[in-house]
Amino acid sequence: RYTARGVDRVLAMNSRAMDVLEAAGIRPPRLQRFDFGAELSFYDPKDQPTEFVLSVGVSERDHACLVEASRISGIPVVIVGKLPQELQAQLPPQVQVLSQGNYDLSFERLLDLYNRARVVVVSHFGTAHPIGLNAMVEAMAMAKPIVLTRGAGIDINPEAGGFGRLVPPRDSQALASAMTDMFHAPDASLRAWSTQARAAAMGTYNS
C-alpha cells in the first residue's frame, strides 16, 4: 500500500494479484486488470510437419516432471531452458536440450521450433506467480495446443479455451497422459486446437 501511494493506476496480471491488491485497499478503477500479450505480427504460424513436444523457459520450471513424463510416454521432447546438472546427466534419449536459457537462441530459431512442435508444454511447480505466461502467449500466437500445469499465476485456461489440457503440479503421470493424448491426436483435432489457440491470442492476448 505504501509503495502504491501517488500512483494513478495499478495493473495486475492475474486474478490472484487482483485479490491481494484489493485486500490491501487498492481497488478499481485505480486497480485494473492487464492481460499480457504478444505482438502477433512477429509470429507467423506455418503449416508444416510436427515432430516433438516443446518446452520453453527457465524460471521455476518443473523440468524433472517433464523429463519423467517423456520417460513414461516415450514422446520426444525439446527443451529450451536450463536444467539442473544431475537431471541433465540422466536424460532419456528422446529428450533434447537445445539451450541453457531463452536467450541463447535467435528469435528466428525459436519460431522454427514452435512451428515444428506438435504440442507446447508449460510445466511449473504450481506457483501463484505468472511463471510461464510468456511461453503460453507465444505458443498461442504460434497456434499451438498447450498442456499447462494448474496454478494461480496464470488465468489462461487451455481446456476452457478449447486448445489444450490442464494438469496438476508435480504429477508426471498426469502430464504424460495429457502429452500422449494430444501428441497422438488426429490431425483434425490438432487443427481445431490450433485455430482456437490463435483465436484466443488475437482476441485477448494481442499487444
Short mmCIF file of C-alpha atoms in Angstrom, two decimals:
data_model
loop_
_atom_site.label_atom_id
_atom_site.label_comp_id
_atom_site.label_asym_id
_atom_site.label_seq_id
_atom_site.Cartn_x
_atom_site.Cartn_y
_atom_site.Cartn_z
CA ARG A 1 0.00 0.00 0.00
CA TYR A 2 2.88 2.39 0.84
CA THR A 3 4.59 1.63 -2.48
CA ALA A 4 1.39 2.45 -4.40
CA ARG A 5 0.99 5.90 -2.88
CA GLY A 6 0.90 8.59 -5.55
CA VAL A 7 0.38 6.02 -8.31
CA ASP A 8 -2.61 6.70 -10.55
CA ARG A 9 -3.02 3.17 -11.87
CA VAL A 10 -2.01 -0.23 -10.54
CA LEU A 11 -2.03 -3.09 -13.06
CA ALA A 12 -2.49 -6.75 -12.11
CA MET A 13 -1.64 -9.65 -14.41
CA ASN A 14 -3.93 -12.27 -12.86
CA SER A 15 -6.93 -12.68 -10.59
CA ARG A 16 -4.74 -13.73 -7.67
CA ALA A 17 -2.87 -10.40 -7.82
CA MET A 18 -6.18 -8.56 -8.11
CA ASP A 19 -7.42 -10.22 -4.90
CA VAL A 20 -4.20 -9.44 -3.00
CA LEU A 21 -4.19 -5.80 -4.08
CA GLU A 22 -7.87 -5.31 -3.29
CA ALA A 23 -7.29 -6.79 0.15
CA ALA A 24 -4.55 -4.18 0.61
CA GLY A 25 -7.06 -1.44 -0.14
CA ILE A 26 -6.21 -0.79 -3.78
CA ARG A 27 -9.46 -1.06 -5.70
CA PRO A 28 -10.92 -0.34 -9.14
CA PRO A 29 -10.91 1.94 -11.03
CA ARG A 30 -7.41 2.63 -9.74
CA LEU A 31 -6.71 -1.10 -9.89
CA GLN A 32 -7.03 -2.52 -13.38
CA ARG A 33 -6.56 -5.92 -14.96
CA PHE A 34 -3.78 -6.19 -17.54
CA ASP A 35 -3.70 -9.12 -19.98
CA PHE A 36 -0.13 -9.75 -21.09
CA GLY A 37 0.11 -10.26 -24.84
CA ALA A 38 2.38 -10.74 -27.83
CA GLU A 39 2.80 -8.61 -30.94
CA LEU A 40 1.19 -11.09 -33.31
CA SER A 41 2.76 -9.59 -36.42
CA PHE A 42 6.06 -11.09 -35.22
CA TYR A 43 4.62 -14.60 -35.03
CA ASP A 44 3.98 -16.49 -38.26
CA PRO A 45 2.47 -19.97 -37.81
CA LYS A 46 3.29 -22.27 -40.72
CA ASP A 47 1.59 -25.48 -41.80
CA GLN A 48 4.45 -27.98 -41.70
CA PRO A 49 5.16 -31.44 -40.26
CA THR A 50 5.36 -31.51 -36.46
CA GLU A 51 7.85 -33.66 -34.64
CA PHE A 52 8.02 -33.17 -30.88
CA VAL A 53 6.72 -31.58 -27.69
CA LEU A 54 8.36 -28.23 -26.98
CA SER A 55 9.07 -26.59 -23.62
CA VAL A 56 10.46 -23.04 -23.49
CA GLY A 57 11.54 -21.28 -20.30
CA VAL A 58 13.86 -21.27 -17.31
CA SER A 59 12.32 -19.70 -14.19
CA GLU A 60 10.66 -22.14 -11.79
CA ARG A 61 10.03 -24.73 -14.50
CA ASP A 62 9.46 -28.31 -13.36
CA HIS A 63 11.78 -29.88 -15.89
CA ALA A 64 12.13 -33.02 -13.77
CA CYS A 65 8.39 -33.67 -14.09
CA LEU A 66 8.53 -33.06 -17.84
CA VAL A 67 11.52 -35.36 -18.33
CA GLU A 68 9.81 -38.10 -16.31
CA ALA A 69 6.62 -37.63 -18.36
CA SER A 70 8.69 -38.12 -21.51
CA ARG A 71 10.30 -41.19 -19.98
CA ILE A 72 6.84 -42.63 -19.21
CA SER A 73 5.29 -41.77 -22.57
CA GLY A 74 8.27 -42.13 -24.89
CA ILE A 75 7.30 -38.86 -26.57
CA PRO A 76 10.19 -36.78 -27.96
CA VAL A 77 10.69 -33.51 -26.08
CA VAL A 78 12.79 -30.48 -26.94
CA ILE A 79 13.63 -28.19 -24.02
CA VAL A 80 14.80 -24.61 -24.37
CA GLY A 81 15.84 -23.95 -20.79
CA LYS A 82 18.34 -24.62 -18.04
CA LEU A 83 18.24 -28.00 -16.32
CA PRO A 84 19.89 -29.00 -13.04
CA GLN A 85 23.18 -30.74 -13.71
CA GLU A 86 22.07 -34.04 -12.17
CA LEU A 87 18.93 -34.07 -14.35
CA GLN A 88 20.91 -33.15 -17.46
CA ALA A 89 23.16 -36.16 -16.84
CA GLN A 90 20.24 -38.62 -16.79
CA LEU A 91 18.11 -37.59 -19.75
CA PRO A 92 16.36 -40.31 -21.77
CA PRO A 93 17.43 -40.38 -25.42
CA GLN A 94 14.23 -38.79 -26.71
CA VAL A 95 14.78 -35.60 -24.64
CA GLN A 96 16.94 -32.91 -26.23
CA VAL A 97 18.11 -29.71 -24.52
CA LEU A 98 18.98 -27.04 -27.07
CA SER A 99 19.83 -24.15 -24.80
CA GLN A 100 20.62 -23.12 -21.27
CA GLY A 101 18.15 -20.24 -21.44
CA ASN A 102 15.55 -18.44 -23.54
CA TYR A 103 18.05 -16.00 -24.99
CA ASP A 104 20.71 -18.36 -26.29
CA LEU A 105 18.72 -18.94 -29.47
CA SER A 106 17.80 -16.42 -32.13
CA PHE A 107 14.17 -15.39 -32.41
CA GLU A 108 14.05 -16.99 -35.87
CA ARG A 109 15.32 -20.29 -34.43
CA LEU A 110 12.74 -20.13 -31.65
CA LEU A 111 9.92 -19.56 -34.15
CA ASP A 112 11.18 -22.53 -36.17
CA LEU A 113 10.97 -24.71 -33.05
CA TYR A 114 7.43 -23.53 -32.33
CA ASN A 115 6.41 -24.30 -35.91
CA ARG A 116 7.89 -27.80 -35.72
CA ALA A 117 6.33 -28.56 -32.32
CA ARG A 118 3.15 -30.62 -32.21
CA VAL A 119 2.31 -29.55 -28.65
CA VAL A 120 3.80 -27.00 -26.22
CA VAL A 121 4.12 -27.90 -22.53
CA VAL A 122 4.42 -25.32 -19.75
CA SER A 123 5.37 -27.36 -16.68
CA HIS A 124 5.93 -25.48 -13.42
CA PHE A 125 5.51 -26.04 -9.68
CA GLY A 126 2.00 -24.62 -9.36
CA THR A 127 3.22 -21.21 -8.27
CA ALA A 128 0.96 -18.19 -7.72
CA HIS A 129 3.34 -16.11 -9.85
CA PRO A 130 2.76 -15.81 -13.62
CA ILE A 131 5.51 -18.33 -14.40
CA GLY A 132 5.34 -19.50 -17.99
CA LEU A 133 2.98 -16.75 -19.14
CA ASN A 134 5.29 -15.57 -21.90
CA ALA A 135 5.67 -19.12 -23.24
CA MET A 136 1.89 -19.55 -23.08
CA VAL A 137 1.24 -16.40 -25.07
CA GLU A 138 3.95 -17.24 -27.61
CA ALA A 139 2.53 -20.73 -28.09
CA MET A 140 -0.96 -19.31 -28.62
CA ALA A 141 0.41 -16.77 -31.08
CA MET A 142 2.03 -19.67 -32.95
CA ALA A 143 -1.30 -21.58 -32.96
CA LYS A 144 -0.05 -24.43 -30.78
CA PRO A 145 -2.03 -26.73 -28.49
CA ILE A 146 -0.82 -26.40 -24.89
CA VAL A 147 -0.50 -28.58 -21.81
CA LEU A 148 -0.26 -26.32 -18.75
CA THR A 149 0.36 -27.00 -15.08
CA ARG A 150 -2.55 -25.76 -13.00
CA GLY A 151 -1.68 -22.77 -10.81
CA ALA A 152 -2.97 -19.41 -9.64
CA GLY A 153 -0.33 -17.43 -11.52
CA ILE A 154 -1.84 -17.88 -14.99
CA ASP A 155 -5.53 -17.27 -15.61
CA ILE A 156 -5.46 -18.66 -19.15
CA ASN A 157 -7.29 -21.99 -19.20
CA PRO A 158 -6.45 -24.02 -22.30
CA GLU A 159 -9.19 -26.55 -21.53
CA ALA A 160 -11.92 -23.92 -21.28
CA GLY A 161 -10.48 -22.20 -24.36
CA GLY A 162 -10.60 -25.41 -26.38
CA PHE A 163 -6.89 -25.59 -27.15
CA GLY A 164 -5.28 -27.79 -24.52
CA ARG A 165 -5.18 -29.50 -21.16
CA LEU A 166 -4.54 -28.58 -17.51
CA VAL A 167 -2.60 -30.97 -15.29
CA PRO A 168 -1.86 -30.96 -11.53
CA PRO A 169 1.55 -29.75 -10.32
CA ARG A 170 4.35 -32.31 -9.88
CA ASP A 171 2.27 -35.12 -11.43
CA SER A 172 4.40 -36.73 -14.13
CA GLN A 173 1.82 -39.45 -14.80
CA ALA A 174 -0.93 -36.90 -15.49
CA LEU A 175 1.45 -34.88 -17.66
CA ALA A 176 2.48 -37.99 -19.59
CA SER A 177 -1.18 -38.88 -20.16
CA ALA A 178 -2.04 -35.37 -21.42
CA MET A 179 1.04 -35.27 -23.65
CA THR A 180 0.19 -38.69 -25.10
CA ASP A 181 -3.45 -37.81 -25.77
CA MET A 182 -2.59 -34.57 -27.54
CA PHE A 183 0.58 -35.68 -29.34
CA HIS A 184 -1.17 -38.70 -30.86
CA ALA A 185 -4.47 -36.96 -31.51
CA PRO A 186 -5.79 -36.94 -35.11
CA ASP A 187 -4.62 -34.07 -37.28
CA ALA A 188 -8.17 -32.72 -37.40
CA SER A 189 -8.17 -32.33 -33.61
CA LEU A 190 -4.79 -30.62 -33.71
CA ARG A 191 -6.02 -28.19 -36.35
CA ALA A 192 -9.08 -27.36 -34.24
CA TRP A 193 -6.94 -26.75 -31.14
CA SER A 194 -4.52 -24.66 -33.18
CA THR A 195 -7.33 -22.50 -34.54
CA GLN A 196 -8.69 -21.90 -31.04
CA ALA A 197 -5.24 -21.04 -29.65
CA ARG A 198 -4.55 -18.46 -32.34
CA ALA A 199 -8.07 -17.02 -31.96
CA ALA A 200 -7.53 -16.58 -28.21
CA ALA A 201 -4.24 -14.81 -28.88
CA MET A 202 -5.87 -12.49 -31.41
CA GLY A 203 -8.89 -11.79 -29.26
CA THR A 204 -7.31 -11.17 -25.85
CA TYR A 205 -3.53 -11.60 -25.79
CA ASN A 206 -2.51 -9.40 -28.70
CA SER A 207 -0.34 -6.48 -27.67
#
